[in-house]
Amino acid sequence: MEEAALRRASILRALLAIAVLAQAACGGDKGTAPTGPTNPAPAPQPDPLRDAANASGKLVGTAVQSGYLRMPQYAAVVGRHFNYLTAEYEMKMATIAQSPGVDNFAPGDAIVGFALGNGMRVKGHALLWHGSVPSWVDALPAADLKPMVDSYIRNVVAHYRGQVLAWDVVNEAVADDGSGLRDTVFRRKLGDGYIADAFRTARQADPSAKLIYNDYGGETLNGKSNRIYDLLRSLVAQGVPIDGVGLQMHVSASNPPSAASVAANVRRLADLGLAVNISEMDVRIRDAPGPLQTRLELQKSVYKTLVGVCVDEPRCDAVTFWGFTDAYSWIDDRFGADDPLLFDDQYGAKPAFFGVWEALLRR
Ligand code: XIL
C-alpha cells in the first residue's frame, strides 16, 4: 500500500506545486500566517495522522516555527496531520525576554493563533531552560534573578492562560551522568529549590495548565533516568504541583533505545501519578548501515516501535516530533546533515510516517 501511496503522492505533489504556484500567482498568503482550516491541505497527502491519533486517544504533535507557518505547503501539512503544537524556540526565554522589561510575545502568539485556528492544542516550551537564557538574565545577581524568574513565569503563563494545554516548566535540569542536578545559572544562583518554586509559580498563574518536567537521555532505565525518577518522586512527595514528564527521544536508528527498557521507565514514571509524553522525537539515520531505502525502513521500525510504547501505555498521552519535514530539522546543525523526520523535504510522506501511523492504529 505504502509504495502506491508514495507514487500517488509524488505524482500529485507536482500537481500541488502547480496549485501552490497558481495560488501564489493570484496573490495568496504573502507574509501572513495561515490561520485556519481555510488553508487547503496539499492534496493528496496520506490519511491524516491526527485521525489515527484520535483513534488511539493520543495527541500527535510537532514542533513548528512561526516563520515556516507562513508557507502554505508547510502550514497545510501541519494542519492536516497534527493536533498538538510546540514552538521550537518562540516561547523560550531568549525569545520572549530578549531585553529587560520587553515581552516579545508576537512569534509565540502567531503559533498559538494558528493552532487554535486549526483545532489544535499547544504545549508551551520551555519556561526555564539553561539553553535559552538571555545574557542580561545570566548577568543578574542572585538577589535580582529570583524576582526576575518569578515574574517571568507569572507573566508568560498568564499571557497564554487558557490557550495552552501544558507547559514544559523546567527543561534538562538533571546532569547527563545522573550524578545530580545539572549545573545551571538557575541552580547556582537560586539553589536546588528553583525547580519546585517554578512549578508552584506556574500553577498559581494558570491552575488548569498541565505542568511538565522535560529532559533527554532518560528514556530507558539508566543512571540519568534514575536521577530524574528520584527528582520527580521527591517533587510529588513534597506536594509540588507537577502533572507530567516529557521524554525528548532524540534517538539514532543505528543504536535505538530498547523498547522494553523505555516501557519499564514509562511505567515507573506513570506509577508516580504522572502523565508521560514523548516530547521531541526524531530518529537519525546518518550513521545507520546500508543504502537509503534500507535506512528508511530501519527508521520506520524505530518510529513504529517507540511510538508503540506510548500507544500501549494508557498514561502516555502524547507523541510530539521535533519537526516533521527533513527540510527543517535542528539535527542537521547539531549532529550533521540527516533525514530524521516523517516527511521528506518535498513534504512527501516517508516510510517513517507510515510506521507512526501503523503504531497509532496498532497495526
Ligand atoms: C532546539 C531547537 O530545535 C533549535 O532550533 C534551537 O536553536 C535550539 O533548541 N532540547 C530541547 C529543545 O528541549 O528546545 C531544543 O530545541 C533541542 C533539544
mmCIF file of C-alpha atoms and ligand atoms in Angstrom:
data_model
loop_
_atom_site.group_PDB
_atom_site.id
_atom_site.type_symbol
_atom_site.label_atom_id
_atom_site.label_comp_id
_atom_site.label_asym_id
_atom_site.label_seq_id
_atom_site.Cartn_x
_atom_site.Cartn_y
_atom_site.Cartn_z
ATOM 1 C CA MET A 1 0.000 0.000 0.000
ATOM 2 C CA GLU A 2 2.843 2.229 1.042
ATOM 3 C CA GLU A 3 4.724 2.321 -2.332
ATOM 4 C CA ALA A 4 1.492 3.002 -4.262
ATOM 5 C CA ALA A 5 0.622 5.839 -1.846
ATOM 6 C CA LEU A 6 4.122 7.301 -2.235
ATOM 7 C CA ARG A 7 3.961 7.061 -6.047
ATOM 8 C CA ARG A 8 0.490 8.698 -5.996
ATOM 9 C CA ALA A 9 1.821 11.355 -3.587
ATOM 10 C CA SER A 10 4.787 12.202 -5.839
ATOM 11 C CA ILE A 11 2.599 12.434 -8.986
ATOM 12 C CA LEU A 12 0.115 14.632 -7.242
ATOM 13 C CA ARG A 13 2.857 16.617 -5.460
ATOM 14 C CA ALA A 14 3.720 18.024 -8.895
ATOM 15 C CA LEU A 15 0.065 18.990 -9.244
ATOM 16 C CA LEU A 16 0.230 20.544 -5.797
ATOM 17 C CA ALA A 17 3.266 22.594 -6.734
ATOM 18 C CA ILE A 18 1.245 23.910 -9.697
ATOM 19 C CA ALA A 19 -1.683 24.619 -7.326
ATOM 20 C CA VAL A 20 0.612 26.460 -4.878
ATOM 21 C CA LEU A 21 2.207 28.449 -7.678
ATOM 22 C CA ALA A 22 -1.290 29.221 -9.034
ATOM 23 C CA GLN A 23 -2.199 30.344 -5.506
ATOM 24 C CA ALA A 24 0.965 32.474 -5.331
ATOM 25 C CA ALA A 25 0.154 33.884 -8.799
ATOM 26 C CA CYS A 26 -3.226 35.110 -7.553
ATOM 27 C CA GLY A 27 -1.538 36.792 -4.565
ATOM 28 C CA GLY A 28 -2.282 34.227 -1.826
ATOM 29 C CA ASP A 29 -0.578 34.294 1.614
ATOM 30 C CA LYS A 30 2.187 36.835 1.418
ATOM 31 C CA GLY A 31 3.707 37.100 4.827
ATOM 32 C CA THR A 32 0.531 36.492 6.800
ATOM 33 C CA ALA A 33 0.379 33.370 8.988
ATOM 34 C CA PRO A 34 -2.305 30.976 7.696
ATOM 35 C CA THR A 35 -4.963 30.984 10.404
ATOM 36 C CA GLY A 36 -7.480 28.212 9.921
ATOM 37 C CA PRO A 37 -9.000 25.362 8.039
ATOM 38 C CA THR A 38 -9.413 27.728 5.092
ATOM 39 C CA ASN A 39 -5.803 26.969 4.225
ATOM 40 C CA PRO A 40 -6.139 23.912 1.903
ATOM 41 C CA ALA A 41 -4.018 20.835 2.800
ATOM 42 C CA PRO A 42 -1.670 19.836 -0.016
ATOM 43 C CA ALA A 43 -3.774 17.376 -1.886
ATOM 44 C CA PRO A 44 -3.422 14.471 -1.767
ATOM 45 C CA GLN A 45 -1.492 13.601 1.343
ATOM 46 C CA PRO A 46 -1.761 10.282 3.177
ATOM 47 C CA ASP A 47 -4.693 9.929 5.575
ATOM 48 C CA PRO A 48 -4.388 12.438 8.429
ATOM 49 C CA LEU A 49 -2.099 11.262 11.190
ATOM 50 C CA ARG A 50 -4.294 13.124 13.667
ATOM 51 C CA ASP A 51 -7.206 10.771 12.826
ATOM 52 C CA ALA A 52 -5.056 7.775 13.704
ATOM 53 C CA ALA A 53 -4.004 9.539 16.911
ATOM 54 C CA ASN A 54 -7.636 10.234 17.792
ATOM 55 C CA ALA A 55 -8.350 6.535 17.301
ATOM 56 C CA SER A 56 -5.699 5.703 19.918
ATOM 57 C CA GLY A 57 -6.712 8.555 22.241
ATOM 58 C CA LYS A 58 -3.311 10.234 21.976
ATOM 59 C CA LEU A 59 -2.277 13.687 20.856
ATOM 60 C CA VAL A 60 0.148 13.760 17.926
ATOM 61 C CA GLY A 61 2.284 16.829 17.685
ATOM 62 C CA THR A 62 5.148 18.613 16.031
ATOM 63 C CA ALA A 63 7.499 21.457 16.803
ATOM 64 C CA VAL A 64 6.933 24.369 14.437
ATOM 65 C CA GLN A 65 8.471 27.757 13.714
ATOM 66 C CA SER A 66 6.279 30.839 13.234
ATOM 67 C CA GLY A 67 8.197 31.853 10.112
ATOM 68 C CA TYR A 68 7.660 28.498 8.408
ATOM 69 C CA LEU A 69 3.929 28.617 9.164
ATOM 70 C CA ARG A 70 3.681 31.420 6.615
ATOM 71 C CA MET A 71 4.489 28.899 3.872
ATOM 72 C CA PRO A 72 1.210 27.406 2.558
ATOM 73 C CA GLN A 73 2.583 23.884 1.986
ATOM 74 C CA TYR A 74 4.219 23.721 5.421
ATOM 75 C CA ALA A 75 1.049 25.067 7.089
ATOM 76 C CA ALA A 76 -1.179 22.716 5.122
ATOM 77 C CA VAL A 77 0.770 19.598 6.141
ATOM 78 C CA VAL A 78 0.833 20.733 9.788
ATOM 79 C CA GLY A 79 -2.909 21.445 9.674
ATOM 80 C CA ARG A 80 -3.715 18.083 8.114
ATOM 81 C CA HIS A 81 -1.663 15.736 10.283
ATOM 82 C CA PHE A 82 -1.094 17.205 13.742
ATOM 83 C CA ASN A 83 -3.303 18.252 16.690
ATOM 84 C CA TYR A 84 -0.636 19.370 19.180
ATOM 85 C CA LEU A 85 1.933 22.114 18.527
ATOM 86 C CA THR A 86 5.118 23.114 20.341
ATOM 87 C CA ALA A 87 7.035 26.277 19.476
ATOM 88 C CA GLU A 88 10.582 25.271 18.508
ATOM 89 C CA TYR A 89 12.086 28.439 20.078
ATOM 90 C CA GLU A 90 9.454 31.220 20.097
ATOM 91 C CA MET A 91 8.149 30.540 23.653
ATOM 92 C CA LYS A 92 11.607 30.280 25.230
ATOM 93 C CA MET A 93 13.131 32.976 27.478
ATOM 94 C CA ALA A 94 15.746 34.075 24.930
ATOM 95 C CA THR A 95 12.898 34.995 22.534
ATOM 96 C CA ILE A 96 10.301 36.390 24.935
ATOM 97 C CA ALA A 97 12.658 38.270 27.298
ATOM 98 C CA GLN A 98 15.274 39.465 24.819
ATOM 99 C CA SER A 99 15.768 42.650 26.826
ATOM 100 C CA PRO A 100 14.710 43.785 30.311
ATOM 101 C CA GLY A 101 11.080 44.898 30.594
ATOM 102 C CA VAL A 102 10.207 43.988 26.986
ATOM 103 C CA ASP A 103 7.932 40.986 26.278
ATOM 104 C CA ASN A 104 8.288 39.661 22.728
ATOM 105 C CA PHE A 105 5.143 37.540 22.546
ATOM 106 C CA ALA A 106 4.369 38.040 18.832
ATOM 107 C CA PRO A 107 6.149 34.933 17.421
ATOM 108 C CA GLY A 108 4.609 32.674 20.077
ATOM 109 C CA ASP A 109 1.200 34.298 19.578
ATOM 110 C CA ALA A 110 1.385 33.502 15.851
ATOM 111 C CA ILE A 111 1.899 29.810 16.602
ATOM 112 C CA VAL A 112 -0.873 29.725 19.230
ATOM 113 C CA GLY A 113 -3.183 31.562 16.815
ATOM 114 C CA PHE A 114 -2.513 29.029 14.075
ATOM 115 C CA ALA A 115 -3.076 26.125 16.467
ATOM 116 C CA LEU A 116 -6.357 27.410 17.868
ATOM 117 C CA GLY A 117 -7.484 28.262 14.323
ATOM 118 C CA ASN A 118 -6.887 24.637 13.311
ATOM 119 C CA GLY A 119 -8.496 22.955 16.316
ATOM 120 C CA MET A 120 -5.127 22.038 17.821
ATOM 121 C CA ARG A 121 -3.739 22.094 21.376
ATOM 122 C CA VAL A 122 -0.475 23.794 22.345
ATOM 123 C CA LYS A 123 2.366 22.861 24.666
ATOM 124 C CA GLY A 124 4.344 25.845 25.940
ATOM 125 C CA HIS A 125 8.110 25.180 25.778
ATOM 126 C CA ALA A 126 10.011 25.895 27.946
ATOM 127 C CA LEU A 127 9.790 28.355 30.897
ATOM 128 C CA LEU A 128 13.187 27.556 32.482
ATOM 129 C CA TRP A 129 15.944 26.064 30.310
ATOM 130 C CA HIS A 130 19.695 26.695 30.667
ATOM 131 C CA GLY A 131 19.931 26.564 26.844
ATOM 132 C CA SER A 132 17.844 29.717 26.352
ATOM 133 C CA VAL A 133 18.973 32.332 28.898
ATOM 134 C CA PRO A 134 19.430 35.912 27.604
ATOM 135 C CA SER A 135 22.809 37.398 28.566
ATOM 136 C CA TRP A 136 21.149 40.135 30.686
ATOM 137 C CA VAL A 137 19.470 37.416 32.786
ATOM 138 C CA ASP A 138 22.677 35.416 33.058
ATOM 139 C CA ALA A 139 24.397 38.513 34.438
ATOM 140 C CA LEU A 140 21.850 39.153 37.183
ATOM 141 C CA PRO A 141 22.987 38.716 40.783
ATOM 142 C CA ALA A 142 21.070 36.045 42.740
ATOM 143 C CA ALA A 143 19.017 38.679 44.626
ATOM 144 C CA ASP A 144 17.660 40.020 41.300
ATOM 145 C CA LEU A 145 17.400 36.693 39.493
ATOM 146 C CA LYS A 146 14.825 35.302 41.950
ATOM 147 C CA PRO A 147 12.187 38.050 41.397
ATOM 148 C CA MET A 148 13.007 38.070 37.659
ATOM 149 C CA VAL A 149 12.305 34.346 37.298
ATOM 150 C CA ASP A 150 9.193 34.599 39.455
ATOM 151 C CA SER A 151 7.680 37.473 37.474
ATOM 152 C CA TYR A 152 8.797 35.963 34.150
ATOM 153 C CA ILE A 153 6.921 32.712 34.821
ATOM 154 C CA ARG A 154 3.854 34.568 36.138
ATOM 155 C CA ASN A 155 3.815 36.920 33.176
ATOM 156 C CA VAL A 156 4.308 34.334 30.411
ATOM 157 C CA VAL A 157 1.928 31.750 31.858
ATOM 158 C CA ALA A 158 -0.726 34.425 32.456
ATOM 159 C CA HIS A 159 -0.310 35.679 28.860
ATOM 160 C CA TYR A 160 -1.113 32.227 27.448
ATOM 161 C CA ARG A 161 -3.608 31.251 30.156
ATOM 162 C CA GLY A 162 -6.474 29.206 28.695
ATOM 163 C CA GLN A 163 -4.645 28.851 25.348
ATOM 164 C CA VAL A 164 -2.042 26.242 26.189
ATOM 165 C CA LEU A 165 -2.845 22.715 27.360
ATOM 166 C CA ALA A 166 0.509 22.179 29.039
ATOM 167 C CA TRP A 167 3.808 23.831 29.894
ATOM 168 C CA ASP A 168 7.322 22.379 29.960
ATOM 169 C CA VAL A 169 8.069 24.272 33.171
ATOM 170 C CA VAL A 170 11.675 23.059 33.659
ATOM 171 C CA ASN A 171 13.780 21.540 30.877
ATOM 172 C CA GLU A 172 17.013 19.486 31.176
ATOM 173 C CA ALA A 173 17.763 20.133 34.865
ATOM 174 C CA VAL A 174 19.479 16.763 35.546
ATOM 175 C CA ALA A 175 23.184 16.142 34.820
ATOM 176 C CA ASP A 176 23.902 13.748 31.948
ATOM 177 C CA ASP A 177 25.858 11.354 34.155
ATOM 178 C CA GLY A 178 22.945 11.136 36.605
ATOM 179 C CA SER A 179 25.175 12.382 39.416
ATOM 180 C CA GLY A 180 22.718 15.065 40.423
ATOM 181 C CA LEU A 181 21.133 18.280 39.171
ATOM 182 C CA ARG A 182 22.739 19.986 36.160
ATOM 183 C CA ASP A 183 24.973 22.945 36.961
ATOM 184 C CA THR A 184 22.936 25.845 35.554
ATOM 185 C CA VAL A 185 22.642 29.584 36.270
ATOM 186 C CA PHE A 186 19.316 28.849 37.969
ATOM 187 C CA ARG A 187 20.764 26.202 40.290
ATOM 188 C CA ARG A 188 23.935 28.172 41.033
ATOM 189 C CA LYS A 189 22.108 31.352 42.000
ATOM 190 C CA LEU A 190 18.740 30.055 43.285
ATOM 191 C CA GLY A 191 19.650 26.671 44.763
ATOM 192 C CA ASP A 192 18.042 23.258 44.132
ATOM 193 C CA GLY A 193 14.652 24.641 45.194
ATOM 194 C CA TYR A 194 14.310 26.637 41.945
ATOM 195 C CA ILE A 195 12.606 23.631 40.308
ATOM 196 C CA ALA A 196 9.810 23.258 42.905
ATOM 197 C CA ASP A 197 9.373 27.058 43.035
ATOM 198 C CA ALA A 198 8.934 27.233 39.254
ATOM 199 C CA PHE A 199 6.140 24.644 39.334
ATOM 200 C CA ARG A 200 4.359 26.394 42.222
ATOM 201 C CA THR A 201 4.516 29.759 40.455
ATOM 202 C CA ALA A 202 3.259 28.287 37.171
ATOM 203 C CA ARG A 203 0.329 26.646 38.936
ATOM 204 C CA GLN A 204 -0.698 29.919 40.556
ATOM 205 C CA ALA A 205 -0.529 31.685 37.180
ATOM 206 C CA ASP A 206 -2.667 29.074 35.341
ATOM 207 C CA PRO A 207 -4.355 26.469 37.569
ATOM 208 C CA SER A 208 -5.588 24.471 34.548
ATOM 209 C CA ALA A 209 -2.385 24.038 32.531
ATOM 210 C CA LYS A 210 -0.633 20.653 32.827
ATOM 211 C CA LEU A 211 2.828 21.226 34.289
ATOM 212 C CA ILE A 212 5.642 19.057 32.931
ATOM 213 C CA TYR A 213 9.298 18.277 33.626
ATOM 214 C CA ASN A 214 11.126 17.593 30.303
ATOM 215 C CA ASP A 215 14.517 16.007 29.610
ATOM 216 C CA TYR A 216 16.650 13.896 27.225
ATOM 217 C CA GLY A 217 18.814 10.825 27.706
ATOM 218 C CA GLY A 218 16.414 9.499 30.339
ATOM 219 C CA GLU A 219 14.213 7.420 28.021
ATOM 220 C CA THR A 220 15.461 3.967 29.117
ATOM 221 C CA LEU A 221 16.321 2.645 32.593
ATOM 222 C CA ASN A 222 19.756 4.225 33.209
ATOM 223 C CA GLY A 223 21.740 6.403 35.614
ATOM 224 C CA LYS A 224 20.213 9.640 34.303
ATOM 225 C CA SER A 225 16.625 8.324 34.270
ATOM 226 C CA ASN A 226 17.119 7.058 37.841
ATOM 227 C CA ARG A 227 18.101 10.581 38.898
ATOM 228 C CA ILE A 228 15.140 12.061 37.003
ATOM 229 C CA TYR A 229 12.888 9.485 38.707
ATOM 230 C CA ASP A 230 14.263 10.417 42.139
ATOM 231 C CA LEU A 231 13.764 14.121 41.415
ATOM 232 C CA LEU A 232 10.145 13.626 40.309
ATOM 233 C CA ARG A 233 9.341 11.258 43.185
ATOM 234 C CA SER A 234 10.605 13.860 45.683
ATOM 235 C CA LEU A 235 8.635 16.662 43.990
ATOM 236 C CA VAL A 236 5.475 14.533 44.148
ATOM 237 C CA ALA A 237 6.188 13.630 47.784
ATOM 238 C CA GLN A 238 6.592 17.339 48.645
ATOM 239 C CA GLY A 239 3.181 18.026 47.060
ATOM 240 C CA VAL A 240 4.741 20.195 44.348
ATOM 241 C CA PRO A 241 2.109 20.740 41.578
ATOM 242 C CA ILE A 242 3.617 18.632 38.787
ATOM 243 C CA ASP A 243 1.411 16.711 36.322
ATOM 244 C CA GLY A 244 3.709 15.109 33.814
ATOM 245 C CA VAL A 245 7.103 14.210 32.418
ATOM 246 C CA GLY A 246 8.406 14.505 28.878
ATOM 247 C CA LEU A 247 10.912 12.132 27.290
ATOM 248 C CA GLN A 248 12.562 14.021 24.427
ATOM 249 C CA MET A 249 13.501 10.860 22.421
ATOM 250 C CA HIS A 250 16.222 12.288 20.144
ATOM 251 C CA VAL A 251 17.499 8.878 19.030
ATOM 252 C CA SER A 252 19.613 7.206 16.344
ATOM 253 C CA ALA A 253 18.410 4.317 14.174
ATOM 254 C CA SER A 254 21.869 2.742 14.367
ATOM 255 C CA ASN A 255 21.565 2.427 18.168
ATOM 256 C CA PRO A 256 17.921 2.859 19.188
ATOM 257 C CA PRO A 257 16.826 2.642 22.834
ATOM 258 C CA SER A 258 15.429 -0.737 23.936
ATOM 259 C CA ALA A 259 11.622 -0.609 23.742
ATOM 260 C CA ALA A 260 11.301 -2.876 26.788
ATOM 261 C CA SER A 261 13.530 -0.574 28.837
ATOM 262 C CA VAL A 262 11.647 2.549 27.688
ATOM 263 C CA ALA A 263 8.348 0.832 28.543
ATOM 264 C CA ALA A 264 9.562 -0.064 32.056
ATOM 265 C CA ASN A 265 10.776 3.515 32.602
ATOM 266 C CA VAL A 266 7.482 4.964 31.345
ATOM 267 C CA ARG A 267 5.567 2.650 33.686
ATOM 268 C CA ARG A 268 7.521 3.629 36.809
ATOM 269 C CA LEU A 269 7.098 7.335 35.965
ATOM 270 C CA ALA A 270 3.375 6.808 35.411
ATOM 271 C CA ASP A 271 3.170 4.954 38.719
ATOM 272 C CA LEU A 272 4.182 8.249 40.367
ATOM 273 C CA GLY A 273 0.804 9.517 39.112
ATOM 274 C CA LEU A 274 2.399 11.481 36.276
ATOM 275 C CA ALA A 275 1.263 11.665 32.645
ATOM 276 C CA VAL A 276 4.098 10.713 30.317
ATOM 277 C CA ASN A 277 4.679 12.101 26.825
ATOM 278 C CA ILE A 278 7.239 11.714 24.077
ATOM 279 C CA SER A 279 8.104 15.368 23.563
ATOM 280 C CA GLU A 280 10.733 15.911 20.819
ATOM 281 C CA MET A 281 11.179 12.726 18.812
ATOM 282 C CA ASP A 282 13.450 12.428 15.807
ATOM 283 C CA VAL A 283 15.387 9.413 14.513
ATOM 284 C CA ARG A 284 18.779 9.969 12.915
ATOM 285 C CA ILE A 285 19.789 7.614 10.082
ATOM 286 C CA ARG A 286 23.062 9.276 9.075
ATOM 287 C CA ASP A 287 25.170 6.512 10.705
ATOM 288 C CA ALA A 288 22.792 3.631 10.020
ATOM 289 C CA PRO A 289 24.104 0.835 7.775
ATOM 290 C CA GLY A 290 23.031 0.154 4.152
ATOM 291 C CA PRO A 291 21.557 2.090 1.212
ATOM 292 C CA LEU A 292 18.996 4.858 1.798
ATOM 293 C CA GLN A 293 15.906 2.644 1.355
ATOM 294 C CA THR A 294 17.248 0.181 3.939
ATOM 295 C CA ARG A 295 17.932 3.030 6.369
ATOM 296 C CA LEU A 296 14.456 4.472 5.772
ATOM 297 C CA GLU A 297 12.897 1.093 6.576
ATOM 298 C CA LEU A 298 15.020 0.815 9.738
ATOM 299 C CA GLN A 299 13.926 4.337 10.685
ATOM 300 C CA LYS A 300 10.307 3.305 10.138
ATOM 301 C CA SER A 301 10.679 0.369 12.528
ATOM 302 C CA VAL A 302 12.288 2.554 15.216
ATOM 303 C CA TYR A 303 9.462 5.118 14.994
ATOM 304 C CA LYS A 304 6.833 2.353 14.984
ATOM 305 C CA THR A 305 8.324 0.542 17.985
ATOM 306 C CA LEU A 306 8.897 3.587 20.204
ATOM 307 C CA VAL A 307 5.591 5.290 19.389
ATOM 308 C CA GLY A 308 4.034 1.880 20.074
ATOM 309 C CA VAL A 309 5.408 2.025 23.633
ATOM 310 C CA CYS A 310 3.397 5.200 24.204
ATOM 311 C CA VAL A 311 0.297 3.777 22.497
ATOM 312 C CA ASP A 312 0.426 0.706 24.757
ATOM 313 C CA GLU A 313 0.754 2.779 27.946
ATOM 314 C CA PRO A 314 -2.612 4.330 28.920
ATOM 315 C CA ARG A 315 -0.868 7.058 30.946
ATOM 316 C CA CYS A 316 1.216 8.167 27.968
ATOM 317 C CA ASP A 317 -0.916 10.905 26.429
ATOM 318 C CA ALA A 318 1.023 12.449 23.541
ATOM 319 C CA VAL A 319 3.770 11.971 20.969
ATOM 320 C CA THR A 320 5.473 15.072 19.562
ATOM 321 C CA PHE A 321 8.111 15.097 16.818
ATOM 322 C CA TRP A 322 10.780 17.777 16.779
ATOM 323 C CA GLY A 323 9.675 18.983 13.368
ATOM 324 C CA PHE A 324 8.067 16.917 10.611
ATOM 325 C CA THR A 325 9.863 17.647 7.336
ATOM 326 C CA ASP A 326 13.550 16.899 6.672
ATOM 327 C CA ALA A 327 13.667 20.369 5.097
ATOM 328 C CA TYR A 328 13.777 21.896 8.596
ATOM 329 C CA SER A 329 15.430 19.951 11.428
ATOM 330 C CA TRP A 330 17.767 21.095 14.204
ATOM 331 C CA ILE A 331 19.576 17.736 13.777
ATOM 332 C CA ASP A 332 21.416 18.969 10.664
ATOM 333 C CA ASP A 333 23.228 21.660 12.678
ATOM 334 C CA ARG A 334 23.550 19.659 15.900
ATOM 335 C CA PHE A 335 24.542 16.203 14.613
ATOM 336 C CA GLY A 336 25.236 16.728 10.877
ATOM 337 C CA ALA A 337 23.064 16.587 7.769
ATOM 338 C CA ASP A 338 20.405 13.898 8.132
ATOM 339 C CA ASP A 339 16.815 12.899 7.282
ATOM 340 C CA PRO A 340 15.385 12.334 10.786
ATOM 341 C CA LEU A 341 11.690 13.115 10.354
ATOM 342 C CA LEU A 342 8.396 11.787 8.920
ATOM 343 C CA PHE A 343 8.245 13.774 5.656
ATOM 344 C CA ASP A 344 10.986 14.412 3.102
ATOM 345 C CA ASP A 345 11.980 17.927 2.173
ATOM 346 C CA GLN A 346 9.247 17.986 -0.512
ATOM 347 C CA TYR A 347 6.578 17.130 2.111
ATOM 348 C CA GLY A 348 6.323 13.582 0.788
ATOM 349 C CA ALA A 349 5.399 11.033 3.474
ATOM 350 C CA LYS A 350 8.331 8.697 4.223
ATOM 351 C CA PRO A 351 8.141 5.083 5.475
ATOM 352 C CA ALA A 352 8.621 6.662 8.931
ATOM 353 C CA PHE A 353 5.233 8.378 8.575
ATOM 354 C CA PHE A 354 3.554 5.027 7.924
ATOM 355 C CA GLY A 355 5.427 3.497 10.875
ATOM 356 C CA VAL A 356 3.905 6.097 13.208
ATOM 357 C CA TRP A 357 0.514 5.733 11.547
ATOM 358 C CA GLU A 358 0.550 1.935 11.975
ATOM 359 C CA ALA A 359 1.696 2.241 15.608
ATOM 360 C CA LEU A 360 -1.150 4.658 16.416
ATOM 361 C CA LEU A 361 -3.633 2.242 14.822
ATOM 362 C CA ARG A 362 -1.893 -0.779 16.426
ATOM 363 C CA ARG A 363 -1.358 -2.371 13.024
HETATM 364 C C1 XIL B 1 16.475 23.432 19.800
HETATM 365 C C2 XIL B 1 15.851 23.986 18.512
HETATM 366 O O1 XIL B 1 15.442 22.922 17.692
HETATM 367 C C3 XIL B 1 16.869 24.839 17.771
HETATM 368 O O2 XIL B 1 16.237 25.463 16.659
HETATM 369 C C4 XIL B 1 17.390 25.921 18.709
HETATM 370 O O3 XIL B 1 18.422 26.620 18.052
HETATM 371 C C5 XIL B 1 17.950 25.278 19.980
HETATM 372 O O4 XIL B 1 16.956 24.486 20.609
HETATM 373 N N1 XIL B 1 16.081 20.040 23.557
HETATM 374 C C6 XIL B 1 15.066 20.939 23.692
HETATM 375 C C7 XIL B 1 14.731 21.804 22.540
HETATM 376 O O5 XIL B 1 14.367 20.923 24.724
HETATM 377 O O6 XIL B 1 14.172 23.013 22.993
HETATM 378 C C8 XIL B 1 15.931 22.064 21.656
HETATM 379 O O7 XIL B 1 15.469 22.771 20.515
HETATM 380 C C9 XIL B 1 16.550 20.760 21.255
HETATM 381 C C10 XIL B 1 16.985 19.952 22.441
#
